[in-house]
Short mmCIF file of the C-alpha atoms (twelve columns), coordinates in Angstrom:
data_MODEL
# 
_entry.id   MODEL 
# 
loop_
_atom_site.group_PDB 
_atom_site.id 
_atom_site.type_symbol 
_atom_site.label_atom_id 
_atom_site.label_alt_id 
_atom_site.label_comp_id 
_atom_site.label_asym_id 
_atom_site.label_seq_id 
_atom_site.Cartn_x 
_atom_site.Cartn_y 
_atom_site.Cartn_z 
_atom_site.pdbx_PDB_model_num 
ATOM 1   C CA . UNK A 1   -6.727  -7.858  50.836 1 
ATOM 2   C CA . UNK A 2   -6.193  -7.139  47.182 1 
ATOM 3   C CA . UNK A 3   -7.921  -3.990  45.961 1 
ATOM 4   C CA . UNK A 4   -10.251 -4.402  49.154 1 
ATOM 5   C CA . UNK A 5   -10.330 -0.888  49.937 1 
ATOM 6   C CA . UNK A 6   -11.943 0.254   46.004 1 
ATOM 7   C CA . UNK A 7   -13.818 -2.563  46.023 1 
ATOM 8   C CA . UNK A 8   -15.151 -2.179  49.705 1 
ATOM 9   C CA . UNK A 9   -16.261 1.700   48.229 1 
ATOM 10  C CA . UNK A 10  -18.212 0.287   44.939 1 
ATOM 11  C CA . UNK A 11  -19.945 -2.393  46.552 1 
ATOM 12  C CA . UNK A 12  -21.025 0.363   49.203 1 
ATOM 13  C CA . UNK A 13  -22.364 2.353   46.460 1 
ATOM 14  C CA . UNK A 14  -23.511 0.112   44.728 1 
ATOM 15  C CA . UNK A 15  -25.811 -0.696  48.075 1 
ATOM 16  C CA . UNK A 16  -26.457 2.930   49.068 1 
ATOM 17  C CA . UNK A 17  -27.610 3.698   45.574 1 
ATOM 18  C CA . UNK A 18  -30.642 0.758   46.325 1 
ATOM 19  C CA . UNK A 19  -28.982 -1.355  43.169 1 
ATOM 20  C CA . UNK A 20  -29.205 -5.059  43.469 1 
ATOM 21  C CA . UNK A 21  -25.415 -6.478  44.111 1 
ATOM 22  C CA . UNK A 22  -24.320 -8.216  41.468 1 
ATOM 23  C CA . UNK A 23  -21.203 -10.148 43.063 1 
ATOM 24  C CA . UNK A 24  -19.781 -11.869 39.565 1 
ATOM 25  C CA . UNK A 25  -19.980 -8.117  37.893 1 
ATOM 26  C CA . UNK A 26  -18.158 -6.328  40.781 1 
ATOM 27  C CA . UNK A 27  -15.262 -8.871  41.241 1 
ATOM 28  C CA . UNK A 28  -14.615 -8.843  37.284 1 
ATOM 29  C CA . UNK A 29  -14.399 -5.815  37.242 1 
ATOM 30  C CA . UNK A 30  -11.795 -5.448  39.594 1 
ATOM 31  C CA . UNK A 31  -9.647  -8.428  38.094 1 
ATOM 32  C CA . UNK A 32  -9.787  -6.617  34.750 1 
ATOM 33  C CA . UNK A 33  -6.869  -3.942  33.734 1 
ATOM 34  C CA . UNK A 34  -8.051  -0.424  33.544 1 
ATOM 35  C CA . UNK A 35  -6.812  3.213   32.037 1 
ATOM 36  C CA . UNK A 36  -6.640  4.917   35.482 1 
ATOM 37  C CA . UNK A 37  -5.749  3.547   39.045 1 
ATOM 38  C CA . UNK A 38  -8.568  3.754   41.081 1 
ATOM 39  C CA . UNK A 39  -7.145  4.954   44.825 1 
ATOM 40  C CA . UNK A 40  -10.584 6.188   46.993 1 
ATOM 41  C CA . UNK A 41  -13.787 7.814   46.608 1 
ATOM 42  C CA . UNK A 42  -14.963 10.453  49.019 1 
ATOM 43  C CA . UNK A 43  -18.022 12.112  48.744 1 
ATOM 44  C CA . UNK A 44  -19.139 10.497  45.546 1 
ATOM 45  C CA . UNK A 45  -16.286 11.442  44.112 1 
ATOM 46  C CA . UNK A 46  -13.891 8.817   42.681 1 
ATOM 47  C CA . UNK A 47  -9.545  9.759   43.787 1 
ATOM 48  C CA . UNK A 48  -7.926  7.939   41.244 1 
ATOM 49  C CA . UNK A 49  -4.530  8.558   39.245 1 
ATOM 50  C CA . UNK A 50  -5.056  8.934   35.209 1 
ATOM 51  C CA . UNK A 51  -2.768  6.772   33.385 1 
ATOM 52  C CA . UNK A 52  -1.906  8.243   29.605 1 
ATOM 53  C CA . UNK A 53  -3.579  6.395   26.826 1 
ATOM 54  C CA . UNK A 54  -1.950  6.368   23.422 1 
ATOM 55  C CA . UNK A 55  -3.946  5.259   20.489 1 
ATOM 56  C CA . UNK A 56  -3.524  5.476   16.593 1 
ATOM 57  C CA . UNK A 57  -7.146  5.645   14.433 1 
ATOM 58  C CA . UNK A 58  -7.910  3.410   12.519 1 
ATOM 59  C CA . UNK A 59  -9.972  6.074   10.456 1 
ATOM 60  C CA . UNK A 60  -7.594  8.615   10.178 1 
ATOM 61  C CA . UNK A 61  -3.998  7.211   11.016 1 
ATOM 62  C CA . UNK A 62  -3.073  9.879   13.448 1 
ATOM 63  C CA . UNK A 63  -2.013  8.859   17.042 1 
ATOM 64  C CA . UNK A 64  -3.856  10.322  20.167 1 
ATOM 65  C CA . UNK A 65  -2.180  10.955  23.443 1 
ATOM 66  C CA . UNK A 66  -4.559  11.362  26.397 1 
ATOM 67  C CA . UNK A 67  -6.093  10.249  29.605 1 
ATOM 68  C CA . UNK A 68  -9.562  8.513   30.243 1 
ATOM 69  C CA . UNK A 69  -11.244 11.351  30.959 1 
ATOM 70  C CA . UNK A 70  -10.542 13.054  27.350 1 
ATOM 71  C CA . UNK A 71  -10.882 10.744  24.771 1 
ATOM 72  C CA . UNK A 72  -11.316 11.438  20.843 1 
ATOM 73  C CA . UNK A 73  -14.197 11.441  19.170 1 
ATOM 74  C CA . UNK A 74  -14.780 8.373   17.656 1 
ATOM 75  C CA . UNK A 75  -13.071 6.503   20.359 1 
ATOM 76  C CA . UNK A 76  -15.268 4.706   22.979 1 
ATOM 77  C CA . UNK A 77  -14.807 2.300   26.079 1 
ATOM 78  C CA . UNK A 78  -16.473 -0.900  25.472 1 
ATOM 79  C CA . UNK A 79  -18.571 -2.753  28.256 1 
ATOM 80  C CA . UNK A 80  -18.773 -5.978  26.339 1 
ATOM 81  C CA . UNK A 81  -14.944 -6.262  25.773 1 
ATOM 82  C CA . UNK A 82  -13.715 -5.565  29.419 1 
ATOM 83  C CA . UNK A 83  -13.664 -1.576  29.323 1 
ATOM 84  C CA . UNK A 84  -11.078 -1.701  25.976 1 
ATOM 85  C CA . UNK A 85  -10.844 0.864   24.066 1 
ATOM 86  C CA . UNK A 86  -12.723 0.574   20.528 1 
ATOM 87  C CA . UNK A 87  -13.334 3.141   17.607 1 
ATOM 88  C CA . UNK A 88  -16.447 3.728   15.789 1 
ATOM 89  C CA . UNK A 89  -15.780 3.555   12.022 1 
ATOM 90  C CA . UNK A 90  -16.968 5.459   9.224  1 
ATOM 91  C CA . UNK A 91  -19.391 2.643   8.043  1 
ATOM 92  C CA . UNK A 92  -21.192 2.451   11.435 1 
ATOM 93  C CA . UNK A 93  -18.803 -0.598  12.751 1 
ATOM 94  C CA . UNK A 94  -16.507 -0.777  15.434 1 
ATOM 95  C CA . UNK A 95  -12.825 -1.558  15.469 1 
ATOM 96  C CA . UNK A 96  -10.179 -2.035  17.814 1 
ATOM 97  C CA . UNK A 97  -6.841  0.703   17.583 1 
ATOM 98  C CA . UNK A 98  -3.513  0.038   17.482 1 
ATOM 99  C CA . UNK A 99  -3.304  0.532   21.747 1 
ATOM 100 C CA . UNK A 100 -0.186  1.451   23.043 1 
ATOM 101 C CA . UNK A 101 -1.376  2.651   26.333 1 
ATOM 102 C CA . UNK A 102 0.247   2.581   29.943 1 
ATOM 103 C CA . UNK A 103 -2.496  0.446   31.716 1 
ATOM 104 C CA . UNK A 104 -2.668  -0.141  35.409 1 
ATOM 105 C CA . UNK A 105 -1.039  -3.508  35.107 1 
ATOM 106 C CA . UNK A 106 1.857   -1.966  33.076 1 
ATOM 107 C CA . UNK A 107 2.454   0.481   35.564 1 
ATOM 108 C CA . UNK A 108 2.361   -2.073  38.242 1 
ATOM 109 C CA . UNK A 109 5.301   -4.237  36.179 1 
ATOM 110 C CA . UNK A 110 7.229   -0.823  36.293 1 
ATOM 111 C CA . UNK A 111 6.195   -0.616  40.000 1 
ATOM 112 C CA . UNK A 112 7.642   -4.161  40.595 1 
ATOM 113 C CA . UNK A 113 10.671  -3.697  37.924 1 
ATOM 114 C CA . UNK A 114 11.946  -0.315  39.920 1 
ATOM 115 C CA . UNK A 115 11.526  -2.396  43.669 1 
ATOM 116 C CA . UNK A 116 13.397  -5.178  42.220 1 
ATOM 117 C CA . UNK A 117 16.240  -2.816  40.853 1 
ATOM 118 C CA . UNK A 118 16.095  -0.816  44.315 1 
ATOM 119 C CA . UNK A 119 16.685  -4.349  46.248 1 
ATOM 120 C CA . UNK A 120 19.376  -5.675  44.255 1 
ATOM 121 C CA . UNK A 121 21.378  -2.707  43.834 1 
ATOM 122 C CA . UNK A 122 21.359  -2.233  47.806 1 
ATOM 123 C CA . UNK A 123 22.599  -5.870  48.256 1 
ATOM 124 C CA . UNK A 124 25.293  -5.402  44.993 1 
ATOM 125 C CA . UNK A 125 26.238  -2.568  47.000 1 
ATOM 126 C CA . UNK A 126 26.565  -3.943  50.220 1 
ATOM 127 C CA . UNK A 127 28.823  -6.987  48.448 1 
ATOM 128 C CA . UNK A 128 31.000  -4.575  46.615 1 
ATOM 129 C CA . UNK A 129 32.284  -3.316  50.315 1 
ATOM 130 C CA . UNK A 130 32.494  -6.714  51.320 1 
ATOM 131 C CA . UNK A 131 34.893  -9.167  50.669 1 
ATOM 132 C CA . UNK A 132 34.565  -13.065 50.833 1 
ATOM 133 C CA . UNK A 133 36.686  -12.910 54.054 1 
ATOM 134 C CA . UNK A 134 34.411  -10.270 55.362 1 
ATOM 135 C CA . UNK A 135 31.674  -12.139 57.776 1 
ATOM 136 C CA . UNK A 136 28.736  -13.517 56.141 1 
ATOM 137 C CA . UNK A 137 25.781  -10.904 55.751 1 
ATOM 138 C CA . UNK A 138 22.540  -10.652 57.869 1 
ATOM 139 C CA . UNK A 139 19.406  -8.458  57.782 1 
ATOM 140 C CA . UNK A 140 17.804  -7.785  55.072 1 
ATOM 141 C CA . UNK A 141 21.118  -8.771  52.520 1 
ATOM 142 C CA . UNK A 142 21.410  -11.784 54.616 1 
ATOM 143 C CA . UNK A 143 17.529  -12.567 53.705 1 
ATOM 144 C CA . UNK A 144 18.294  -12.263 49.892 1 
ATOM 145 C CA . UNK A 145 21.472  -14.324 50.003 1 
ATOM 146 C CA . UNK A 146 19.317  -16.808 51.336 1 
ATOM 147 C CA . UNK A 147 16.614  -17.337 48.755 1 
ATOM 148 C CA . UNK A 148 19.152  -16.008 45.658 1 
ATOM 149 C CA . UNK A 149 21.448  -19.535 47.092 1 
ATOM 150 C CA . UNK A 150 17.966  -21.956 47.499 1 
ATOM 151 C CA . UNK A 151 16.529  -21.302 43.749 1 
ATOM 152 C CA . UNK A 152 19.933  -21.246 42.827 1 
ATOM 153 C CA . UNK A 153 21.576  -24.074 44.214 1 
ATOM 154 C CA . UNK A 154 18.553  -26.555 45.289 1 
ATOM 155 C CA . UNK A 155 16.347  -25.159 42.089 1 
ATOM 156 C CA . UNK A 156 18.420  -24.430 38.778 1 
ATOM 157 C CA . UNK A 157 21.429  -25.888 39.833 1 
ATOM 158 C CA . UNK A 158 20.064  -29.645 40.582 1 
ATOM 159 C CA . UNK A 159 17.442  -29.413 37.679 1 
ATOM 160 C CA . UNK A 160 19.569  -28.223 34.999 1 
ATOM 161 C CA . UNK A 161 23.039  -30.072 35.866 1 
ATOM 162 C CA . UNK A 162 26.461  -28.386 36.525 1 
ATOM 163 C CA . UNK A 163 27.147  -27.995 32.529 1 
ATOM 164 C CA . UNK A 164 24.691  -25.839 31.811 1 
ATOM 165 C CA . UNK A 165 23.198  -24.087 34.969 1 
ATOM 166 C CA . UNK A 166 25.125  -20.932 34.417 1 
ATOM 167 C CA . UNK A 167 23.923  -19.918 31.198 1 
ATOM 168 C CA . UNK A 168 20.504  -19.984 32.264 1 
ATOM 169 C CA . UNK A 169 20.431  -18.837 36.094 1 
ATOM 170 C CA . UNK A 170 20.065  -15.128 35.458 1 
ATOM 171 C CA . UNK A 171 16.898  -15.603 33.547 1 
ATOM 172 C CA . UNK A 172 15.393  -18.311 36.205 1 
ATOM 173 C CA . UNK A 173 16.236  -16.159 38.998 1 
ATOM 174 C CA . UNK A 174 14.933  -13.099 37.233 1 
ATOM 175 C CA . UNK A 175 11.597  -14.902 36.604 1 
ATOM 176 C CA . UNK A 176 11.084  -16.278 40.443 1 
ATOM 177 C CA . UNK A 177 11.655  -12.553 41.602 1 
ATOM 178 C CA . UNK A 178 9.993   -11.025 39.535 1 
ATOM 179 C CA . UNK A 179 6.584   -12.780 40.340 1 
ATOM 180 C CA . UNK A 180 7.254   -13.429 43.423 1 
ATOM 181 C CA . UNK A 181 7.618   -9.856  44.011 1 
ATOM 182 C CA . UNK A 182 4.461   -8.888  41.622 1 
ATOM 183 C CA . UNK A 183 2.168   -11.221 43.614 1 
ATOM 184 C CA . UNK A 184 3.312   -10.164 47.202 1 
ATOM 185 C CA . UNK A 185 2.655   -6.389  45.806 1 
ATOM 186 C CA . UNK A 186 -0.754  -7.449  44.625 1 
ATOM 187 C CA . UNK A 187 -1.877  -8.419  47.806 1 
ATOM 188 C CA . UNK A 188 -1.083  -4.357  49.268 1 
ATOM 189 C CA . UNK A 189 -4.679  -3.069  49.003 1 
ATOM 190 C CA . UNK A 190 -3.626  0.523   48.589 1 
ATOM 191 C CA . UNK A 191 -1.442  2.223   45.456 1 
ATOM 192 C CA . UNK A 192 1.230   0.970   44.576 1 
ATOM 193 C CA . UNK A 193 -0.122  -2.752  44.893 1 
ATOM 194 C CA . UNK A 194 -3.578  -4.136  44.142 1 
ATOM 195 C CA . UNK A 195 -3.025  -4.816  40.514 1 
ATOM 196 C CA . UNK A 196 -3.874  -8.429  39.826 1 
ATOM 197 C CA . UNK A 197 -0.392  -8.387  37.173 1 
ATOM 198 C CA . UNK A 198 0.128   -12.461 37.615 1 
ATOM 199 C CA . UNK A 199 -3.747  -12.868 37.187 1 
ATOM 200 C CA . UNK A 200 -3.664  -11.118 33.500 1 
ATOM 201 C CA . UNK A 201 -3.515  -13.997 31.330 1 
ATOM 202 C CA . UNK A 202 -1.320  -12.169 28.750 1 
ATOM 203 C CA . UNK A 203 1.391   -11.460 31.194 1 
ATOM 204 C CA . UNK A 204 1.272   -15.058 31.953 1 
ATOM 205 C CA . UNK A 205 1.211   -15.925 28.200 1 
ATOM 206 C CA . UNK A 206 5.002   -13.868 28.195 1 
ATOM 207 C CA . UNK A 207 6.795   -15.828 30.523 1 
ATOM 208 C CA . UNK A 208 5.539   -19.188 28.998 1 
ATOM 209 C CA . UNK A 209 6.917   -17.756 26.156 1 
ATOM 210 C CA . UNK A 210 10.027  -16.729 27.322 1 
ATOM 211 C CA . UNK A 211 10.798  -20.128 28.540 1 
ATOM 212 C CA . UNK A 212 9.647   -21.784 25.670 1 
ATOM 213 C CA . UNK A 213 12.205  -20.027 23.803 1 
ATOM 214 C CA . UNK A 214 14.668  -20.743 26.406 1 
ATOM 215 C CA . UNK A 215 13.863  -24.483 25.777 1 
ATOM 216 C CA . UNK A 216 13.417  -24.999 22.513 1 
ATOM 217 C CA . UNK A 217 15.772  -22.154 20.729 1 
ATOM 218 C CA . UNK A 218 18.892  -23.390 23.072 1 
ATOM 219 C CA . UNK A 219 18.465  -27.094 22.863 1 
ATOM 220 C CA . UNK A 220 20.960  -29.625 21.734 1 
ATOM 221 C CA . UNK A 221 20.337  -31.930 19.395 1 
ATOM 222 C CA . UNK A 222 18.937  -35.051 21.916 1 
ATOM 223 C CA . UNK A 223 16.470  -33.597 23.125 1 
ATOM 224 C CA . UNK A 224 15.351  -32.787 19.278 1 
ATOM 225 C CA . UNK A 225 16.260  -36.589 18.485 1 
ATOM 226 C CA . UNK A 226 14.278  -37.831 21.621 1 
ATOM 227 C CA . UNK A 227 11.261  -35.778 20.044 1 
ATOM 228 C CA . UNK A 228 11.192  -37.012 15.947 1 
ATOM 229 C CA . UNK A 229 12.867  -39.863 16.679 1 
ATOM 230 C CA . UNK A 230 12.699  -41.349 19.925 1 
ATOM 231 C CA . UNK A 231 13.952  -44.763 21.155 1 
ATOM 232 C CA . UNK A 232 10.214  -47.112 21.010 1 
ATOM 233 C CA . UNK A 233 9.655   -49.282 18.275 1 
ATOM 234 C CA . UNK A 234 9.507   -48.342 14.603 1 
ATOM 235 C CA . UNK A 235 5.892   -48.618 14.671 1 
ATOM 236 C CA . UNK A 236 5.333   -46.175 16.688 1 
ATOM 237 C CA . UNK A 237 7.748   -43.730 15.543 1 
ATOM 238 C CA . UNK A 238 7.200   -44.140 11.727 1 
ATOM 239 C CA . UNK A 239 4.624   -46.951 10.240 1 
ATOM 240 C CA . UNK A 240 1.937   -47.018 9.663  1 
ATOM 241 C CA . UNK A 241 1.709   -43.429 11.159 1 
ATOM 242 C CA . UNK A 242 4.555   -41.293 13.142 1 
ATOM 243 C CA . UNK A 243 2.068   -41.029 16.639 1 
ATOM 244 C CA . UNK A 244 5.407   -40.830 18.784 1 
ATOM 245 C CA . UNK A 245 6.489   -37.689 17.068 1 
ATOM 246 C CA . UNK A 246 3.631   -36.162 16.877 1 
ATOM 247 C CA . UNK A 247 2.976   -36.828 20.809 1 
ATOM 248 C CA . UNK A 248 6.405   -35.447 21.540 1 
ATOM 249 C CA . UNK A 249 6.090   -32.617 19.033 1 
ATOM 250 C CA . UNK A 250 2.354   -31.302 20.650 1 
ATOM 251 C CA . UNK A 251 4.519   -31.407 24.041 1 
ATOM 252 C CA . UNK A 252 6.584   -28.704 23.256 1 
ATOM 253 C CA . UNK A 253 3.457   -26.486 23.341 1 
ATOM 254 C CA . UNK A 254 1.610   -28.013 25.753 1 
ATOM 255 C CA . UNK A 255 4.347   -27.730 28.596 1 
ATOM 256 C CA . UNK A 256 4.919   -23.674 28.556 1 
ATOM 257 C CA . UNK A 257 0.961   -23.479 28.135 1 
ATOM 258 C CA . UNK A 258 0.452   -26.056 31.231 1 
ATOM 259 C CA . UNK A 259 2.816   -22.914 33.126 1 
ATOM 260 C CA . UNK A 260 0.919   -20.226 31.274 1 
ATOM 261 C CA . UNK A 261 -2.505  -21.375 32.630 1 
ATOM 262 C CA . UNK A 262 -1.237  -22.921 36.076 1 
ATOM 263 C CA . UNK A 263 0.192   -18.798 37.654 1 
ATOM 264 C CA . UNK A 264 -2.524  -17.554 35.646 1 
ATOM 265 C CA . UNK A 265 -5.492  -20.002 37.344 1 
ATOM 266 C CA . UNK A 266 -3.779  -19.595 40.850 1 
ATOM 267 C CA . UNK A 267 -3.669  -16.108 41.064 1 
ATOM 268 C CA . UNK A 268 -6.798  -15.172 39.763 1 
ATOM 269 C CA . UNK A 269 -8.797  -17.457 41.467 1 
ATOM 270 C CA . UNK A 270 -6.628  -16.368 45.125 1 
ATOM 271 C CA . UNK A 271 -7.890  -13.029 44.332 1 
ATOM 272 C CA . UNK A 272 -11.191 -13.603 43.156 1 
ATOM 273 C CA . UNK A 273 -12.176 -15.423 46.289 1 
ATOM 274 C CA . UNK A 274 -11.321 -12.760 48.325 1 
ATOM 275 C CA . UNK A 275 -12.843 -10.305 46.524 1 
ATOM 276 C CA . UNK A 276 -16.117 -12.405 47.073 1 
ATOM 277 C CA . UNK A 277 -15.813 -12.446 50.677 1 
ATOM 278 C CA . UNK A 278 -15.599 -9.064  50.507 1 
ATOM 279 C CA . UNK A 279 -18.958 -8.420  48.417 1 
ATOM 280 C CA . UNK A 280 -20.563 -10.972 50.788 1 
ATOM 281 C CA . UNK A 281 -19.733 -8.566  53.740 1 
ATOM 282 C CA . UNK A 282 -22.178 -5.791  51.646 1 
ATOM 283 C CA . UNK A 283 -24.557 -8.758  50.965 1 
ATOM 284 C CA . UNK A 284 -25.407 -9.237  53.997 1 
ATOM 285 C CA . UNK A 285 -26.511 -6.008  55.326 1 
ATOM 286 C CA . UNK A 286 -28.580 -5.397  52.587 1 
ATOM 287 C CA . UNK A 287 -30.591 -8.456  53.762 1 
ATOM 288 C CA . UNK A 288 -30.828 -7.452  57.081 1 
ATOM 289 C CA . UNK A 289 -29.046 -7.142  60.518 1 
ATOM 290 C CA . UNK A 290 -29.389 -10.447 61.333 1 
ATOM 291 C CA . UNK A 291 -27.841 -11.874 58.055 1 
ATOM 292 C CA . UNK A 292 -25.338 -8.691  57.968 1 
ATOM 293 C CA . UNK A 293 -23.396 -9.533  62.427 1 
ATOM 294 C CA . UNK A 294 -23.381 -13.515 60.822 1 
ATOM 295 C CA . UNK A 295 -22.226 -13.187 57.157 1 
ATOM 296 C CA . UNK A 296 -19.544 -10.162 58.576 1 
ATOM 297 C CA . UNK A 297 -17.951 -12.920 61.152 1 
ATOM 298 C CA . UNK A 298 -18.048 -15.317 58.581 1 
ATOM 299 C CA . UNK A 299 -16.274 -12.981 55.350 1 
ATOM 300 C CA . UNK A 300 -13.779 -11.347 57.744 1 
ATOM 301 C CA . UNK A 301 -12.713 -15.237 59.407 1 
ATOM 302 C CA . UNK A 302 -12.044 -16.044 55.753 1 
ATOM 303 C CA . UNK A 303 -10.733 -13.080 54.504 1 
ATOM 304 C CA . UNK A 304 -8.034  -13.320 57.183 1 
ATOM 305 C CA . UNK A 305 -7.555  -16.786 56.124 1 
ATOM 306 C CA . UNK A 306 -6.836  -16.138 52.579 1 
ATOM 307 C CA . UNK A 307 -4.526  -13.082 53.174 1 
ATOM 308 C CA . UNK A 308 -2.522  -15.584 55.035 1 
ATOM 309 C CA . UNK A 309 -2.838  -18.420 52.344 1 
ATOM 310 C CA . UNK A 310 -2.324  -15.770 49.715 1 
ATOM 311 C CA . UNK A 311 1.320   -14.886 51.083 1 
ATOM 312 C CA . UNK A 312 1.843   -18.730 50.731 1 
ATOM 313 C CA . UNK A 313 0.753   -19.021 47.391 1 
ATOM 314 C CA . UNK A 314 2.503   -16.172 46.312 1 
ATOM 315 C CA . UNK A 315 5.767   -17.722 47.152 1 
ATOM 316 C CA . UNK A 316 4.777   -21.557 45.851 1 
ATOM 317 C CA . UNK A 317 3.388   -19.874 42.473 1 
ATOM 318 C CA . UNK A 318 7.014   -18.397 41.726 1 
ATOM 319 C CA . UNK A 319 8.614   -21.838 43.298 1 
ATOM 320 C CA . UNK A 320 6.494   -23.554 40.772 1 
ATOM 321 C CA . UNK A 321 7.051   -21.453 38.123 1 
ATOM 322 C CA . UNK A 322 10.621  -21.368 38.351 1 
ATOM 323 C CA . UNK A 323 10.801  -25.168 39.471 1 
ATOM 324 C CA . UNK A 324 8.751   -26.715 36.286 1 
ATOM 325 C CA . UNK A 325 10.924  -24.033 33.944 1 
ATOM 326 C CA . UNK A 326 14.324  -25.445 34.858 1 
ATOM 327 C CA . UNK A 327 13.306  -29.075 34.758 1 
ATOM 328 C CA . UNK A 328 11.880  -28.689 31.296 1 
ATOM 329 C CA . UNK A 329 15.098  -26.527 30.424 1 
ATOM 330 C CA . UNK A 330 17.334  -29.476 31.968 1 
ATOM 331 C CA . UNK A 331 15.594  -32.325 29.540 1 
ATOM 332 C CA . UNK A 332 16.631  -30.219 26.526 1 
ATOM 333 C CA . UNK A 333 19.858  -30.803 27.543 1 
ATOM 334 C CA . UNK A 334 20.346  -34.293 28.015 1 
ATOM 335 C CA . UNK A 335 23.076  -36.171 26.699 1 
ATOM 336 C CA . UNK A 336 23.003  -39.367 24.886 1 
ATOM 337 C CA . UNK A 337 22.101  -42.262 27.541 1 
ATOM 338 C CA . UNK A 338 21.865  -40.014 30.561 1 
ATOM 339 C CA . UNK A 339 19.030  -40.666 32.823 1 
# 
């Protein structure tokens, strides 16, 4: 049901207003980040929360500090690059600012950051009055112990090996929380959740990063043998050309970019779908009665369907996530004849 209920209002518009419903346009627009969070309309008129926009001219050098709604002269939102923010320049062209602004989806991160510190905090609490002879924990603390000890233990721990797992458990289990918890929040149609945070490709792009660097800046030297100079024959490694190397040296991009674009593909294409169903709801009325009882069965079977598959995916996406990162991880630290 992500960002149903704005979307559900705009496609309603969009129909009262006699406009023909353009499905593709509606649902890209609500996968895209925006300046303001968009809660309700009522009455034609559009509730939504104005995020602050900071932006430094390229014309004049000066930083701005303002909302949506009050923008510089000069400054403009641009329909053909996804509502971003672009300046006119004094030569007639357009540029784009330095743009330091607090979008929806960085809100949403803060959002997910401050629930995460909230839930751990509670459960370090509940620990520090606890001893390990004290019984073991239930509830909700009992519920966290529970997945904190299965990515732990059956994730990091067996991928990585018992040398090395501890260095690199807080970051794993940081990751698998923290988009596990942006994706469940995503699916809450109503502020605080709705922002489609795992489905912004440059938010992806970061934690490929991160565990690229985890990878390759921490690895010992094996793994960087096993890459330039691997154990296959010498002509495959160095004559007449090195194409061993240079297969194992384009996998150390191509791994982080296979995680980059597998949350990225998931999640956007989870929410996209339902956002479709929910246009096709609209659709149908406007093509009659008829169409509008058969198509409304039909979008609100699926819809249901999807919420529930969505919860699913939202959990496998982090699994994955967390999963592939500690496997690649554990092959940069392989020793010398270990399988």
């Amino acid at each position: 049901m992500v960002a149903m209920l704005p979307l559900a209002v705009h496609a309603e518009e969009t129909a009262g207003e006699g406009k023909e419903l353009n499905i593709p346009e509606i649902v890209l627009e609500h996968l895209a980040d925006a300046y303001e969070w968009h809660i309700a309309s009522y009455k034609g008129k559009h509730i939504s929360i104005p995020l602050p926009i900071i932006i430094r001219s390229e014309n004049t050098g000066k930083w701005h500090f303002c909302t949506a709604h009050s923008l510089p002269e000069g400054f403009f939102f641009s329909p053909e690059h996804h509502g971003k923010i672009y300046e006119k320049m004094a030569d007639g062209s357009v540029k784009r600012p330095w743009d330091l602004s607090i979008t929806k989806a960085v809100l949403q991160i803060w959002i997910v950051v401050a629930v995460l510190l909230i839930v751990f905090l509670s459960c370090a609490r509940w620990y520090k009055r606890h001893d390990e002879k004290s019984e073991a924990p239930k509830g909700f603390v009992g519920m966290m112990e529970m997945f904190v000890m299965m990515i732990h233990d059956d994730v990091i721990k067996s991928s990585i090996g018992e040398k090395h797992y501890r260095t690199y458990a807080p970051y794993l289990l940081t990751v698998f929380f923290f988009i596990f918890t942006t994706n469940i929040i995503g699916l809450i149609p109503v502020f605080p959740g709705g922002a489609n945070v795992t489905g912004n490709i440059n938010i992806t792009f970061f934690l490929a990063l991160c565990t690229m660097l985890a990878i390759n800046v921490f690895a010992n030297k094996e793994y960087w043998k096993e890459i330039f100079w691997p154990d296959v024959p010498l002509f495959l490694k160095a004559y007449p050309a090195p194409v061993m190397p240079i297969i194992e040296l384009f996998g150390v991009f191509t791994k982080p970019f296979a995680l980059m674009i597998r949350l990225f593909a998931n999640m956007m294409a989870g929410h996209a779908v339902m956002l479709s169903f929910t246009c096709v709801i609209f659709l149908g009325w406007s093509m009659g009665v008829g169409f509008g009882l058969g198509l409304n069965a039909f979008s609100i079977i699926m819809l249901l369907f999807m919420n529930l598959l969505e919860l699913l995916v939202a959990f496998v996406q982090a699994y994955v996530f967390t999963m592939l990162s500690a496997v690649f991880i554990g092959l940069a630290h392989k020793e010398h004849g270990e399988e």
